[in-house]
Amino acid sequence: MPTWDEKQYLKFADERTRPARELLGRVPLAAPRYVVDLGCGPGNSTALLAERWPEARITGVDSSAEMLARARLDLPGLEWVQADLAQWQPGTAPDLIFANAVMQWLPDHPALLPRLFDLLAPGGVLAVQVPDNFDEPSHVWMRSLPGSWSETLASVRQGPRVLRAGHYYDLLAPLASTVDIWGTRYEHVMTDAAAIVEWVKGTGLRPYLEALPAAQRDSYQQAYLAAIEQAYPPRADGRRLFSFPRLFFVAQR
């Protein structure tokens, strides 16, 4: 996992929180007693859960001490736990495990998703949103940008951990009473190509930058920016559309 910078991540807080709102809107629970925000980050998604269910016990779980420090600062009344998300085990069975934009960082979804589902209380819900942008230009260029850094970054390049919608359905449908699954492609209006680079520096680009020696980072970023300039051309008003597909699924026990 990369080292997280909550300030960089929250530069686009509204855009990053919008999918969490849409995922939450499809959770079919009236009054859950215990809610877990798995991969809570700086707490922007956890705040939505607390707003919807103010009487619930809510726990935010993340592997990043930096992200949790910001979450504790903004939402001191909630419970925050630092843990390895792939191995996390709750002390009490949750009524909701909410996982917004975190599963793409975790391995072995065919084993992980059924394990998480099995942790739920009877009638509980697993709600997941995951970026589905492995084949988008923003991510293709991260791992295939030609240059002196290619050999160094070879170890960062990995196959997509995000499965197809049908695979997730087949994993959860035999276990669940209902599975709601859908995809959305957001078209984020960005001021310029540099803004797109700033966005991905908060998430997908971080492992690549961290793998490079300091002497190569600037040249890599300049080459990446040039590629993004071409991949996301200016629209009629000079702004860029940053196309961002996401996959959602909500499974109830």
GROMACS .gro file of C-alpha atoms in nm:
model
  253
    1MET     CA    1   0.000   0.000   0.000
    2PRO     CA    2   0.124   0.353  -0.071
    3THR     CA    3   0.185   0.617   0.193
    4TRP     CA    4  -0.127   0.832   0.200
    5ASP     CA    5  -0.149   1.212   0.208
    6GLU     CA    6  -0.492   1.320   0.330
    7LYS     CA    7  -0.444   1.678   0.206
    8GLN     CA    8  -0.372   1.559  -0.149
    9TYR     CA    9  -0.663   1.314  -0.135
   10LEU     CA   10  -0.910   1.577  -0.013
   11LYS     CA   11  -0.827   1.826  -0.290
   12PHE     CA   12  -1.121   1.668  -0.474
   13ALA     CA   13  -1.326   1.575  -0.167
   14ASP     CA   14  -1.666   1.656  -0.321
   15GLU     CA   15  -1.600   1.445  -0.630
   16ARG     CA   16  -1.459   1.157  -0.426
   17THR     CA   17  -1.753   1.163  -0.184
   18ARG     CA   18  -2.023   1.163  -0.453
   19PRO     CA   19  -1.995   0.786  -0.527
   20ALA     CA   20  -2.013   0.716  -0.152
   21ARG     CA   21  -2.339   0.911  -0.136
   22GLU     CA   22  -2.480   0.715  -0.427
   23LEU     CA   23  -2.372   0.384  -0.276
   24LEU     CA   24  -2.524   0.478   0.059
   25GLY     CA   25  -2.850   0.571  -0.111
   26ARG     CA   26  -2.896   0.207  -0.217
   27VAL     CA   27  -2.833   0.051   0.126
   28PRO     CA   28  -3.165  -0.108   0.234
   29LEU     CA   29  -3.127  -0.065   0.610
   30ALA     CA   30  -3.352   0.156   0.824
   31ALA     CA   31  -3.174   0.154   1.160
   32PRO     CA   32  -2.853  -0.051   1.177
   33ARG     CA   33  -2.700  -0.077   1.521
   34TYR     CA   34  -2.338  -0.128   1.416
   35VAL     CA   35  -2.183   0.016   1.099
   36VAL     CA   36  -1.824  -0.026   0.978
   37ASP     CA   37  -1.664   0.199   0.718
   38LEU     CA   38  -1.391  -0.028   0.583
   39GLY     CA   39  -1.113   0.176   0.423
   40CYS     CA   40  -1.255   0.496   0.571
   41GLY     CA   41  -0.961   0.715   0.465
   42PRO     CA   42  -0.987   1.066   0.612
   43GLY     CA   43  -1.347   1.006   0.717
   44ASN     CA   44  -1.539   1.177   0.436
   45SER     CA   45  -1.747   0.865   0.373
   46THR     CA   46  -1.779   0.791   0.747
   47ALA     CA   47  -1.935   1.133   0.797
   48LEU     CA   48  -2.214   1.034   0.557
   49LEU     CA   49  -2.284   0.721   0.761
   50ALA     CA   50  -2.297   0.919   1.086
   51GLU     CA   51  -2.530   1.171   0.924
   52ARG     CA   52  -2.773   0.903   0.809
   53TRP     CA   53  -2.766   0.694   1.130
   54PRO     CA   54  -2.675   0.923   1.421
   55GLU     CA   55  -2.784   0.662   1.677
   56ALA     CA   56  -2.567   0.382   1.537
   57ARG     CA   57  -2.228   0.275   1.662
   58ILE     CA   58  -1.995   0.362   1.374
   59THR     CA   59  -1.636   0.246   1.334
   60GLY     CA   60  -1.395   0.368   1.068
   61VAL     CA   61  -1.119   0.120   0.978
   62ASP     CA   62  -0.812   0.205   0.772
   63SER     CA   63  -0.452   0.093   0.733
   64SER     CA   64  -0.316   0.449   0.712
   65ALA     CA   65  -0.221   0.631   1.030
   66GLU     CA   66  -0.213   0.959   0.833
   67MET     CA   67  -0.568   0.918   0.707
   68LEU     CA   68  -0.698   0.817   1.050
   69ALA     CA   69  -0.532   1.117   1.216
   70ARG     CA   70  -0.733   1.347   0.989
   71ALA     CA   71  -1.052   1.144   1.051
   72ARG     CA   72  -1.008   1.169   1.429
   73LEU     CA   73  -0.953   1.543   1.400
   74ASP     CA   74  -1.270   1.601   1.197
   75LEU     CA   75  -1.495   1.344   1.367
   76PRO     CA   76  -1.366   1.293   1.723
   77GLY     CA   77  -1.689   1.132   1.843
   78LEU     CA   78  -1.655   0.821   1.627
   79GLU     CA   79  -1.447   0.508   1.674
   80TRP     CA   80  -1.135   0.472   1.458
   81VAL     CA   81  -0.927   0.156   1.415
   82GLN     CA   82  -0.599   0.106   1.231
   83ALA     CA   83  -0.583  -0.242   1.080
   84ASP     CA   84  -0.475  -0.449   0.782
   85LEU     CA   85  -0.798  -0.437   0.583
   86ALA     CA   86  -0.743  -0.773   0.417
   87GLN     CA   87  -0.722  -0.942   0.760
   88TRP     CA   88  -0.959  -0.723   0.964
   89GLN     CA   89  -1.199  -0.899   1.200
   90PRO     CA   90  -1.472  -0.717   1.395
   91GLY     CA   91  -1.541  -0.790   1.760
   92THR     CA   92  -1.915  -0.762   1.691
   93ALA     CA   93  -2.096  -0.867   1.375
   94PRO     CA   94  -2.175  -0.547   1.178
   95ASP     CA   95  -2.515  -0.470   1.030
   96LEU     CA   96  -2.335  -0.286   0.751
   97ILE     CA   97  -1.985  -0.312   0.607
   98PHE     CA   98  -1.944  -0.008   0.383
   99ALA     CA   99  -1.638  -0.016   0.155
  100ASN     CA  100  -1.606   0.287  -0.071
  101ALA     CA  101  -1.307   0.299  -0.311
  102VAL     CA  102  -1.083   0.061  -0.118
  103MET     CA  103  -1.124  -0.287  -0.266
  104GLN     CA  104  -0.897  -0.203  -0.561
  105TRP     CA  105  -0.606  -0.198  -0.315
  106LEU     CA  106  -0.681  -0.542  -0.170
  107PRO     CA  107  -0.588  -0.877  -0.323
  108ASP     CA  108  -0.787  -1.194  -0.392
  109HIS     CA  109  -1.144  -1.067  -0.419
  110PRO     CA  110  -1.283  -1.421  -0.474
  111ALA     CA  111  -1.172  -1.505  -0.118
  112LEU     CA  112  -1.209  -1.159   0.041
  113LEU     CA  113  -1.568  -1.077  -0.056
  114PRO     CA  114  -1.727  -1.399   0.076
  115ARG     CA  115  -1.520  -1.364   0.396
  116LEU     CA  116  -1.646  -1.010   0.455
  117PHE     CA  117  -2.002  -1.114   0.377
  118ASP     CA  118  -1.978  -1.395   0.631
  119LEU     CA  119  -1.886  -1.141   0.902
  120LEU     CA  120  -2.225  -0.967   0.877
  121ALA     CA  121  -2.504  -0.998   1.129
  122PRO     CA  122  -2.824  -1.168   1.005
  123GLY     CA  123  -2.989  -0.934   0.754
  124GLY     CA  124  -2.668  -0.734   0.729
  125VAL     CA  125  -2.542  -0.560   0.415
  126LEU     CA  126  -2.210  -0.545   0.234
  127ALA     CA  127  -2.196  -0.226   0.023
  128VAL     CA  128  -1.899  -0.176  -0.210
  129GLN     CA  129  -1.792   0.086  -0.464
  130VAL     CA  130  -1.473   0.031  -0.657
  131PRO     CA  131  -1.303   0.236  -0.931
  132ASP     CA  132  -1.311   0.045  -1.259
  133ASN     CA  133  -1.044   0.247  -1.440
  134PHE     CA  134  -0.760   0.001  -1.505
  135ASP     CA  135  -0.803   0.047  -1.881
  136GLU     CA  136  -0.863   0.423  -1.872
  137PRO     CA  137  -0.586   0.650  -2.017
  138SER     CA  138  -0.510   0.794  -1.672
  139HIS     CA  139  -0.408   0.449  -1.548
  140VAL     CA  140  -0.272   0.298  -1.869
  141TRP     CA  141  -0.013   0.578  -1.888
  142MET     CA  142   0.090   0.532  -1.525
  143ARG     CA  143   0.219   0.184  -1.593
  144SER     CA  144   0.323   0.208  -1.960
  145LEU     CA  145   0.485   0.551  -1.990
  146PRO     CA  146   0.812   0.498  -2.182
  147GLY     CA  147   1.128   0.640  -2.031
  148SER     CA  148   1.430   0.575  -1.812
  149TRP     CA  149   1.195   0.485  -1.525
  150SER     CA  150   1.041   0.184  -1.703
  151GLU     CA  151   1.255  -0.080  -1.535
  152THR     CA  152   1.212   0.074  -1.191
  153LEU     CA  153   0.833   0.085  -1.228
  154ALA     CA  154   0.803  -0.269  -1.364
  155SER     CA  155   0.756  -0.401  -1.010
  156VAL     CA  156   0.465  -0.161  -0.953
  157ARG     CA  157   0.269  -0.275  -1.257
  158GLN     CA  158   0.002  -0.522  -1.160
  159GLY     CA  159  -0.297  -0.680  -1.327
  160PRO     CA  160  -0.642  -0.547  -1.244
  161ARG     CA  161  -0.772  -0.655  -0.906
  162VAL     CA  162  -1.121  -0.535  -0.996
  163LEU     CA  163  -1.335  -0.813  -1.141
  164ARG     CA  164  -1.620  -0.782  -1.388
  165ALA     CA  165  -1.970  -0.720  -1.257
  166GLY     CA  166  -2.077  -1.075  -1.337
  167HIS     CA  167  -1.791  -1.218  -1.132
  168TYR     CA  168  -1.895  -1.021  -0.824
  169TYR     CA  169  -2.254  -1.126  -0.875
  170ASP     CA  170  -2.153  -1.492  -0.899
  171LEU     CA  171  -1.947  -1.461  -0.579
  172LEU     CA  172  -2.226  -1.308  -0.373
  173ALA     CA  173  -2.555  -1.429  -0.521
  174PRO     CA  174  -2.527  -1.784  -0.374
  175LEU     CA  175  -2.473  -1.629  -0.028
  176ALA     CA  176  -2.710  -1.332  -0.034
  177SER     CA  177  -3.084  -1.282  -0.023
  178THR     CA  178  -3.048  -0.993  -0.272
  179VAL     CA  179  -2.768  -0.844  -0.481
  180ASP     CA  180  -2.797  -0.500  -0.638
  181ILE     CA  181  -2.515  -0.429  -0.885
  182TRP     CA  182  -2.457  -0.140  -1.125
  183GLY     CA  183  -2.196   0.075  -1.292
  184THR     CA  184  -2.160   0.449  -1.341
  185ARG     CA  185  -1.922   0.651  -1.556
  186TYR     CA  186  -1.862   0.996  -1.409
  187GLU     CA  187  -1.747   1.280  -1.633
  188HIS     CA  188  -1.565   1.510  -1.393
  189VAL     CA  189  -1.518   1.864  -1.525
  190MET     CA  190  -1.155   1.962  -1.458
  191THR     CA  191  -0.990   2.296  -1.519
  192ASP     CA  192  -0.697   2.148  -1.714
  193ALA     CA  193  -0.480   1.839  -1.756
  194ALA     CA  194  -0.271   1.937  -1.453
  195ALA     CA  195  -0.582   1.909  -1.237
  196ILE     CA  196  -0.630   1.550  -1.355
  197VAL     CA  197  -0.271   1.475  -1.254
  198GLU     CA  198  -0.337   1.632  -0.912
  199TRP     CA  199  -0.639   1.403  -0.874
  200VAL     CA  200  -0.452   1.081  -0.947
  201LYS     CA  201  -0.155   1.188  -0.732
  202GLY     CA  202  -0.392   1.139  -0.439
  203THR     CA  203  -0.460   0.774  -0.529
  204GLY     CA  204  -0.344   0.561  -0.823
  205LEU     CA  205  -0.030   0.755  -0.913
  206ARG     CA  206   0.114   0.745  -0.561
  207PRO     CA  207   0.272   0.396  -0.580
  208TYR     CA  208   0.451   0.490  -0.902
  209LEU     CA  209   0.588   0.816  -0.764
  210GLU     CA  210   0.699   0.648  -0.442
  211ALA     CA  211   0.883   0.376  -0.634
  212LEU     CA  212   1.094   0.629  -0.826
  213PRO     CA  213   1.412   0.790  -0.694
  214ALA     CA  214   1.367   1.162  -0.632
  215ALA     CA  215   1.584   1.248  -0.934
  216GLN     CA  216   1.337   1.083  -1.172
  217ARG     CA  217   1.006   1.198  -1.028
  218ASP     CA  218   0.990   1.537  -1.196
  219SER     CA  219   1.070   1.402  -1.542
  220TYR     CA  220   0.820   1.118  -1.499
  221GLN     CA  221   0.548   1.361  -1.389
  222GLN     CA  222   0.620   1.592  -1.682
  223ALA     CA  223   0.598   1.302  -1.928
  224TYR     CA  224   0.280   1.179  -1.760
  225LEU     CA  225   0.126   1.528  -1.779
  226ALA     CA  226   0.205   1.544  -2.151
  227ALA     CA  227   0.032   1.209  -2.203
  228ILE     CA  228  -0.273   1.327  -2.008
  229GLU     CA  229  -0.284   1.646  -2.216
  230GLN     CA  230  -0.330   1.429  -2.524
  231ALA     CA  231  -0.562   1.171  -2.367
  232TYR     CA  232  -0.809   1.426  -2.226
  233PRO     CA  233  -0.834   1.705  -2.486
  234PRO     CA  234  -0.984   2.047  -2.406
  235ARG     CA  235  -1.358   2.081  -2.455
  236ALA     CA  236  -1.541   2.382  -2.600
  237ASP     CA  237  -1.471   2.596  -2.292
  238GLY     CA  238  -1.109   2.482  -2.252
  239ARG     CA  239  -1.180   2.249  -1.961
  240ARG     CA  240  -1.122   1.873  -1.961
  241LEU     CA  241  -1.361   1.586  -1.896
  242PHE     CA  242  -1.199   1.329  -1.668
  243SER     CA  243  -1.395   1.014  -1.746
  244PHE     CA  244  -1.407   0.783  -1.443
  245PRO     CA  245  -1.600   0.452  -1.440
  246ARG     CA  246  -1.700   0.295  -1.109
  247LEU     CA  247  -1.867  -0.032  -1.013
  248PHE     CA  248  -2.114  -0.065  -0.724
  249PHE     CA  249  -2.274  -0.360  -0.552
  250VAL     CA  250  -2.493  -0.401  -0.245
  251ALA     CA  251  -2.554  -0.753  -0.109
  252GLN     CA  252  -2.787  -0.833   0.181
  253ARG     CA  253  -2.756  -1.141   0.395
   0.00000   0.00000   0.00000
